[in-house]
Short mmCIF file of C-alpha atoms in Angstrom, two decimals:
data_model
loop_
_atom_site.label_atom_id
_atom_site.label_comp_id
_atom_site.label_asym_id
_atom_site.label_seq_id
_atom_site.Cartn_x
_atom_site.Cartn_y
_atom_site.Cartn_z
CA MET K 1 55.94 17.31 23.25
CA GLN K 2 55.82 18.44 26.86
CA LEU K 3 57.96 16.95 29.62
CA GLY K 4 58.20 17.67 33.33
CA MET K 5 61.69 17.58 34.84
CA ILE K 6 62.51 17.20 38.52
CA GLY K 7 66.19 17.76 39.29
CA LEU K 8 68.03 20.50 37.43
CA GLY K 9 71.63 19.60 38.16
CA ARG K 10 74.34 19.24 35.54
CA MET K 11 72.51 16.56 33.57
CA GLY K 12 68.88 17.40 34.34
CA GLY K 13 69.32 21.05 33.39
CA ASN K 14 71.09 20.22 30.15
CA ILE K 15 68.48 17.62 29.21
CA VAL K 16 65.88 20.37 29.50
CA ARG K 17 67.99 22.74 27.40
CA ARG K 18 68.47 20.14 24.66
CA LEU K 19 64.73 19.47 24.57
CA LEU K 20 63.97 23.19 24.38
CA ARG K 21 66.40 23.49 21.48
CA GLY K 22 64.55 20.63 19.80
CA GLY K 23 61.18 22.42 20.02
CA HIS K 24 59.72 20.62 23.03
CA SER K 25 58.24 22.36 26.07
CA CYS K 26 59.34 21.66 29.63
CA VAL K 27 57.89 22.29 33.07
CA VAL K 28 60.64 22.15 35.67
CA PHE K 29 61.14 21.90 39.43
CA ASP K 30 64.14 21.80 41.73
CA THR K 31 64.54 22.57 45.42
CA ASN K 32 67.13 25.14 44.30
CA ALA K 33 64.96 28.08 43.20
CA ALA K 34 67.89 29.66 41.34
CA SER K 35 68.12 26.61 39.07
CA VAL K 36 64.42 26.89 38.28
CA ALA K 37 64.78 30.60 37.54
CA GLN K 38 67.71 29.97 35.20
CA LEU K 39 65.79 27.36 33.18
CA ALA K 40 62.79 29.68 33.07
CA GLN K 41 65.02 32.29 31.43
CA ASP K 42 65.99 29.63 28.89
CA GLY K 43 62.33 29.05 28.01
CA ALA K 44 61.06 26.42 30.44
CA THR K 45 58.06 26.88 32.73
CA GLY K 46 59.12 27.04 36.37
CA SER K 47 57.28 25.47 39.31
CA GLN K 48 57.26 26.08 43.05
CA ASP K 49 56.87 22.41 43.99
CA MET K 50 55.87 19.07 42.51
CA ALA K 51 52.16 19.71 42.95
CA ASP K 52 52.50 23.02 41.11
CA MET K 53 54.42 21.32 38.31
CA VAL K 54 51.79 18.61 37.86
CA ALA K 55 49.01 21.23 37.88
CA LYS K 56 50.72 23.09 35.02
CA MET K 57 50.82 20.01 32.78
CA PRO K 58 47.87 18.71 30.76
CA ALA K 59 47.18 14.98 30.78
CA PRO K 60 48.62 12.61 29.85
CA ARG K 61 51.70 13.86 31.71
CA ALA K 62 55.27 12.57 31.60
CA VAL K 63 57.61 13.53 34.41
CA TRP K 64 61.34 12.79 34.30
CA VAL K 65 63.14 12.40 37.64
CA MET K 66 66.86 13.21 37.42
CA LEU K 67 68.10 12.84 40.99
CA PRO K 68 70.75 10.77 42.81
CA ALA K 69 69.84 7.13 43.33
CA GLY K 70 68.46 6.21 46.74
CA ALA K 71 66.18 7.88 49.25
CA ILE K 72 65.63 11.15 47.38
CA THR K 73 64.55 9.38 44.18
CA GLU K 74 62.40 6.96 46.15
CA ALA K 75 60.60 9.80 47.94
CA THR K 76 60.12 11.74 44.71
CA VAL K 77 58.66 8.78 42.82
CA THR K 78 56.36 8.01 45.75
CA ARG K 79 55.13 11.61 45.83
CA LEU K 80 54.56 11.63 42.08
CA GLY K 81 52.53 8.45 42.49
CA GLU K 82 50.22 10.46 44.74
CA LEU K 83 49.99 13.45 42.38
CA LEU K 84 49.74 11.87 38.94
CA GLN K 85 46.73 10.17 37.35
CA SER K 86 46.10 6.98 35.45
CA GLY K 87 47.72 7.25 32.01
CA ASP K 88 50.55 9.50 33.20
CA THR K 89 54.18 8.37 33.06
CA ILE K 90 57.10 8.55 35.50
CA ILE K 91 60.60 8.39 34.00
CA ASP K 92 63.58 7.68 36.26
CA GLY K 93 66.59 8.87 34.29
CA GLY K 94 69.13 8.65 37.12
CA ASN K 95 71.22 5.69 38.16
CA SER K 96 68.74 3.78 40.30
CA ASN K 97 69.21 0.12 41.12
CA TYR K 98 67.24 -1.90 38.56
CA GLN K 99 65.58 -3.92 41.31
CA ASP K 100 64.04 -0.70 42.64
CA ASP K 101 62.61 -0.08 39.16
CA VAL K 102 60.88 -3.46 39.15
CA ARG K 103 59.25 -2.73 42.50
CA ARG K 104 58.28 0.84 41.61
CA ALA K 105 56.85 -0.15 38.24
CA GLN K 106 54.60 -2.70 39.94
CA ALA K 107 53.46 -0.15 42.53
CA MET K 108 52.69 2.47 39.87
CA ALA K 109 50.91 -0.04 37.63
CA SER K 110 48.35 -0.62 40.38
CA LYS K 111 47.43 3.08 39.98
CA GLY K 112 47.47 3.02 36.19
CA ILE K 113 50.66 5.11 36.12
CA ARG K 114 53.25 3.98 33.60
CA TYR K 115 56.91 3.71 34.61
CA ILE K 116 60.05 3.95 32.48
CA ASP K 117 63.66 3.55 33.61
CA VAL K 118 66.27 5.29 31.48
CA GLY K 119 69.97 4.63 31.89
CA THR K 120 71.42 7.90 30.68
CA SER K 121 75.04 8.29 29.56
CA GLY K 122 76.59 11.50 28.32
CA GLY K 123 77.47 13.47 31.42
CA VAL K 124 78.13 17.18 31.20
CA TRP K 125 78.83 16.88 27.46
CA GLY K 126 75.34 15.65 26.60
CA LEU K 127 73.88 19.05 25.79
CA ASP K 128 75.89 19.22 22.59
CA ARG K 129 76.86 15.56 21.98
CA GLY K 130 73.52 14.04 22.94
CA TYR K 131 72.73 11.29 25.42
CA CYS K 132 73.02 7.53 24.97
CA MET K 133 69.87 6.07 26.53
CA MET K 134 69.05 2.53 27.59
CA ILE K 135 65.29 2.43 28.16
CA GLY K 136 63.22 -0.14 30.02
CA GLY K 137 59.65 -0.29 31.23
CA ASP K 138 56.20 0.24 29.74
CA LYS K 139 56.47 -0.23 25.95
CA PRO K 140 53.42 1.87 24.98
CA ALA K 141 54.81 4.70 27.13
CA PHE K 142 58.16 4.39 25.33
CA ASP K 143 56.42 4.52 21.97
CA HIS K 144 54.47 7.62 23.00
CA LEU K 145 57.57 9.40 24.31
CA GLU K 146 59.93 8.37 21.53
CA PRO K 147 60.10 11.93 20.10
CA ILE K 148 61.64 12.99 23.43
CA PHE K 149 64.25 10.25 23.32
CA LYS K 150 65.03 10.90 19.67
CA THR K 151 65.70 14.57 20.41
CA LEU K 152 67.97 13.77 23.36
CA ALA K 153 69.93 11.07 21.53
CA PRO K 154 73.08 11.84 19.49
CA GLY K 155 71.60 10.55 16.25
CA ILE K 156 73.50 8.60 13.59
CA GLY K 157 76.05 11.37 13.15
CA THR K 158 79.30 10.54 11.37
CA ILE K 159 79.79 7.06 12.85
CA GLU K 160 79.98 4.46 10.10
CA LYS K 161 77.29 1.80 10.00
CA THR K 162 78.32 -1.53 11.49
CA PRO K 163 78.73 -4.21 8.78
CA GLY K 164 76.10 -6.93 9.04
CA ARG K 165 73.37 -4.69 10.48
CA GLU K 166 71.83 -3.71 7.13
CA ASN K 167 68.63 -5.70 7.73
CA ARG K 168 68.20 -4.91 11.44
CA GLN K 169 65.41 -2.53 12.39
CA SER K 170 66.67 -0.81 15.53
CA THR K 171 67.01 2.63 17.06
CA ALA K 172 70.40 1.64 18.52
CA GLU K 173 72.36 3.44 15.81
CA HIS K 174 70.54 6.64 16.75
CA GLY K 175 71.77 6.38 20.36
CA TYR K 176 68.68 5.15 22.18
CA LEU K 177 67.18 1.69 22.61
CA TYR K 178 64.16 0.09 24.24
CA THR K 179 65.74 -2.80 26.13
CA GLY K 180 62.70 -4.57 27.61
CA PRO K 181 60.56 -4.67 30.78
CA ALA K 182 60.98 -2.54 33.90
CA GLY K 183 64.53 -2.43 35.22
CA SER K 184 66.20 -3.57 32.01
CA GLY K 185 67.29 -0.05 31.05
CA HIS K 186 69.04 0.54 34.36
CA PHE K 187 70.44 -3.01 34.30
CA VAL K 188 72.14 -2.34 30.96
CA LYS K 189 73.39 1.04 32.22
CA MET K 190 74.66 -0.61 35.42
CA VAL K 191 76.83 -3.02 33.44
CA HIS K 192 77.85 -0.16 31.14
CA ASN K 193 79.21 1.68 34.19
CA GLY K 194 80.89 -1.45 35.49
CA ILE K 195 82.70 -1.75 32.15
CA GLU K 196 83.56 1.94 32.40
CA TYR K 197 85.31 1.27 35.73
CA GLY K 198 87.44 -1.40 34.06
CA LEU K 199 88.32 0.78 31.07
CA MET K 200 89.26 3.71 33.27
CA GLN K 201 91.43 1.50 35.46
CA ALA K 202 93.22 0.07 32.42
CA TYR K 203 94.05 3.54 31.12
CA GLY K 204 95.15 4.65 34.58
CA GLU K 205 97.46 1.67 35.11
CA GLY K 206 98.93 1.92 31.63
CA LEU K 207 99.72 5.61 32.01
CA ASP K 208 101.18 4.95 35.46
CA ILE K 209 103.58 2.40 33.90
CA LEU K 210 104.58 4.93 31.23
CA LYS K 211 105.23 7.53 33.91
CA GLY K 212 107.11 5.11 36.17
CA VAL K 213 109.68 4.07 33.56
CA ASN K 214 111.64 7.25 34.32
CA GLN K 215 112.23 6.48 38.01
CA GLU K 216 115.70 5.90 39.43
CA SER K 217 115.08 2.21 40.17
CA ILE K 218 115.07 1.57 36.40
CA PRO K 219 118.53 1.15 34.80
CA ALA K 220 119.60 4.40 33.16
CA GLU K 221 119.73 2.92 29.66
CA ARG K 222 116.07 1.89 29.96
CA ARG K 223 114.71 5.09 31.45
CA TYR K 224 112.46 7.13 29.20
CA ASP K 225 111.12 10.61 29.91
CA LEU K 226 107.78 10.19 28.17
CA ASP K 227 105.32 12.99 27.49
CA LEU K 228 101.98 11.49 28.54
CA ALA K 229 99.99 14.39 27.10
CA ASP K 230 101.51 13.72 23.68
CA ILE K 231 101.15 9.95 23.98
CA THR K 232 97.44 10.13 24.83
CA GLU K 233 96.97 12.57 21.95
CA LEU K 234 98.82 10.15 19.68
CA TRP K 235 96.66 7.22 20.75
CA ARG K 236 93.51 9.18 19.86
CA ARG K 237 94.47 8.99 16.19
CA GLY K 238 94.20 5.58 14.55
CA SER K 239 94.97 3.51 17.64
CA VAL K 240 92.90 0.49 18.64
CA VAL K 241 92.67 1.87 22.20
CA SER K 242 91.10 5.18 21.13
CA SER K 243 87.87 6.08 22.94
CA TRP K 244 86.02 9.00 24.47
CA LEU K 245 87.58 8.16 27.84
CA LEU K 246 91.00 8.49 26.20
CA ASP K 247 89.89 11.82 24.72
CA LEU K 248 89.03 13.03 28.22
CA SER K 249 92.36 11.78 29.56
CA ALA K 250 94.19 13.68 26.82
CA ILE K 251 92.31 16.85 27.74
CA SER K 252 93.22 16.45 31.42
CA LEU K 253 96.90 15.81 30.70
CA ALA K 254 97.10 18.75 28.30
CA GLU K 255 95.71 21.00 31.03
CA ASP K 256 97.72 19.53 33.91
CA PRO K 257 100.53 17.15 32.76
CA GLU K 258 101.37 16.01 36.31
CA LEU K 259 97.70 15.98 37.42
CA LYS K 260 98.79 18.00 40.44
CA SER K 261 95.27 19.31 40.98
CA TYR K 262 94.02 15.77 41.77
CA SER K 263 94.51 13.75 44.94
CA GLY K 264 93.71 10.33 43.45
CA TYR K 265 90.73 9.82 45.77
CA VAL K 266 88.18 8.02 43.59
CA GLU K 267 84.51 7.66 44.50
CA ASP K 268 82.10 5.07 43.14
CA SER K 269 78.45 5.86 42.48
CA GLY K 270 77.07 2.36 43.15
CA GLU K 271 76.71 0.82 39.72
CA GLY K 272 80.08 -0.89 39.92
CA ARG K 273 79.08 -2.64 43.14
CA TRP K 274 75.72 -3.68 41.71
CA THR K 275 77.44 -5.04 38.60
CA ILE K 276 79.63 -7.28 40.75
CA GLN K 277 76.60 -8.39 42.77
CA ALA K 278 74.85 -9.34 39.53
CA ALA K 279 77.96 -11.23 38.40
CA ILE K 280 77.95 -13.19 41.66
CA GLU K 281 74.26 -14.01 41.29
CA GLU K 282 74.86 -15.21 37.72
CA ALA K 283 78.17 -16.96 38.59
CA VAL K 284 79.92 -14.91 35.90
CA PRO K 285 83.66 -14.33 36.49
CA ALA K 286 84.28 -10.57 36.50
CA ASP K 287 87.91 -10.32 37.54
CA VAL K 288 88.73 -7.01 35.85
CA LEU K 289 85.57 -5.19 36.92
CA THR K 290 85.94 -6.42 40.50
CA ALA K 291 89.60 -5.36 40.69
CA ALA K 292 88.70 -1.93 39.29
CA LEU K 293 86.05 -1.45 41.96
CA TYR K 294 88.37 -2.55 44.77
CA THR K 295 91.04 -0.17 43.50
CA ARG K 296 88.59 2.68 43.99
CA PHE K 297 88.07 1.56 47.57
CA ARG K 298 91.82 1.46 48.04
CA SER K 299 92.23 5.00 46.70
CA ARG K 300 90.38 6.36 49.72
CA LYS K 301 92.74 4.99 52.33
CA GLU K 302 96.22 5.57 53.59
CA HIS K 303 98.09 2.36 54.28
CA THR K 304 95.58 -0.12 55.67
CA PHE K 305 95.92 -2.46 58.63
CA ALA K 306 95.99 -5.35 56.16
CA GLU K 307 99.06 -3.86 54.50
CA LYS K 308 100.71 -3.48 57.92
CA VAL K 309 100.03 -7.19 58.52
CA LEU K 310 101.71 -8.04 55.20
CA SER K 311 104.70 -5.85 56.04
CA ALA K 312 104.99 -7.47 59.49
CA MET K 313 104.90 -10.98 58.00
CA ARG K 314 107.61 -10.08 55.44
CA LYS K 315 109.82 -8.87 58.27
CA GLN K 316 109.21 -12.03 60.32
CA PHE K 317 109.83 -14.60 57.58
CA GLY K 318 112.51 -12.79 55.63
CA GLY K 319 113.82 -9.92 57.69
CA HIS K 320 112.49 -7.47 55.10
CA GLN K 321 112.51 -3.88 56.34
CA GLU K 322 110.12 -1.20 55.13
CA PRO K 323 111.80 1.56 53.07
CA GLY K 324 113.36 4.17 55.30
CA LYS K 325 113.51 1.86 58.33
CA LYS K 326 116.62 0.15 59.67
#
């Protein structure tokens, strides 16, 4: 099949490469001409702009947008709505807010343009490992484009079948799933990323406790000089806390045991916030996910005014001095 791709960054470019490897053809565009030229060398057809890309594709067209959520994706989808024809399909494979998908799908439907939202997980490793995809939107469009999703997905691989699923007919075990109407794919991916925040925070806190047991404030007989690189490697093998995130942690600690090349400043890409907003709307307690998000906020600050207030109150009610102050 043929697919248009707008956005040739780390994920967009590798999605194109995986499709090319799978025998599909791709027409690509990016504002960075060098990225277009590189993909053209790999076998894709380059374009000068979106209009040029659309002109090079026979109908019915399918164009995948792989750009950061927000204004740039909004402008790109709007422009594609002006360039494409009835029967064509727009795929948003980035991390857009699911509510934007609902609105865009309705706007495109009035023009006869089909809209699909794809929550895409796999990061920079997806070229070789494949991408886990949560897909919402127009069902006939999904059915038509399923060969694309099947090529991008990891496939069954060596993962054992889950007991009790013998009679279920689903593509889930292949690594892609149609989740329902517009927005549902990005909604599932949003919660997926919220869970990811919590998992990452749990690993981070646990490793921090392991590291901290060797500090001087701990009695000497209970101090342990633990090798975190070896412990994370150990946990990868047969432990109930093994996961791909642990694999990545083990790689990082093997390369840099003290993580000296990192400052600890942690960004959030939006999905964690949206997950908490959804939890509030649904009145679902999400203590762990909320705390993980707030910890990311905290990582970007030096001591806050709020912490100064706490320190001042401790001094007033108990005479407690801050370390280093007399």
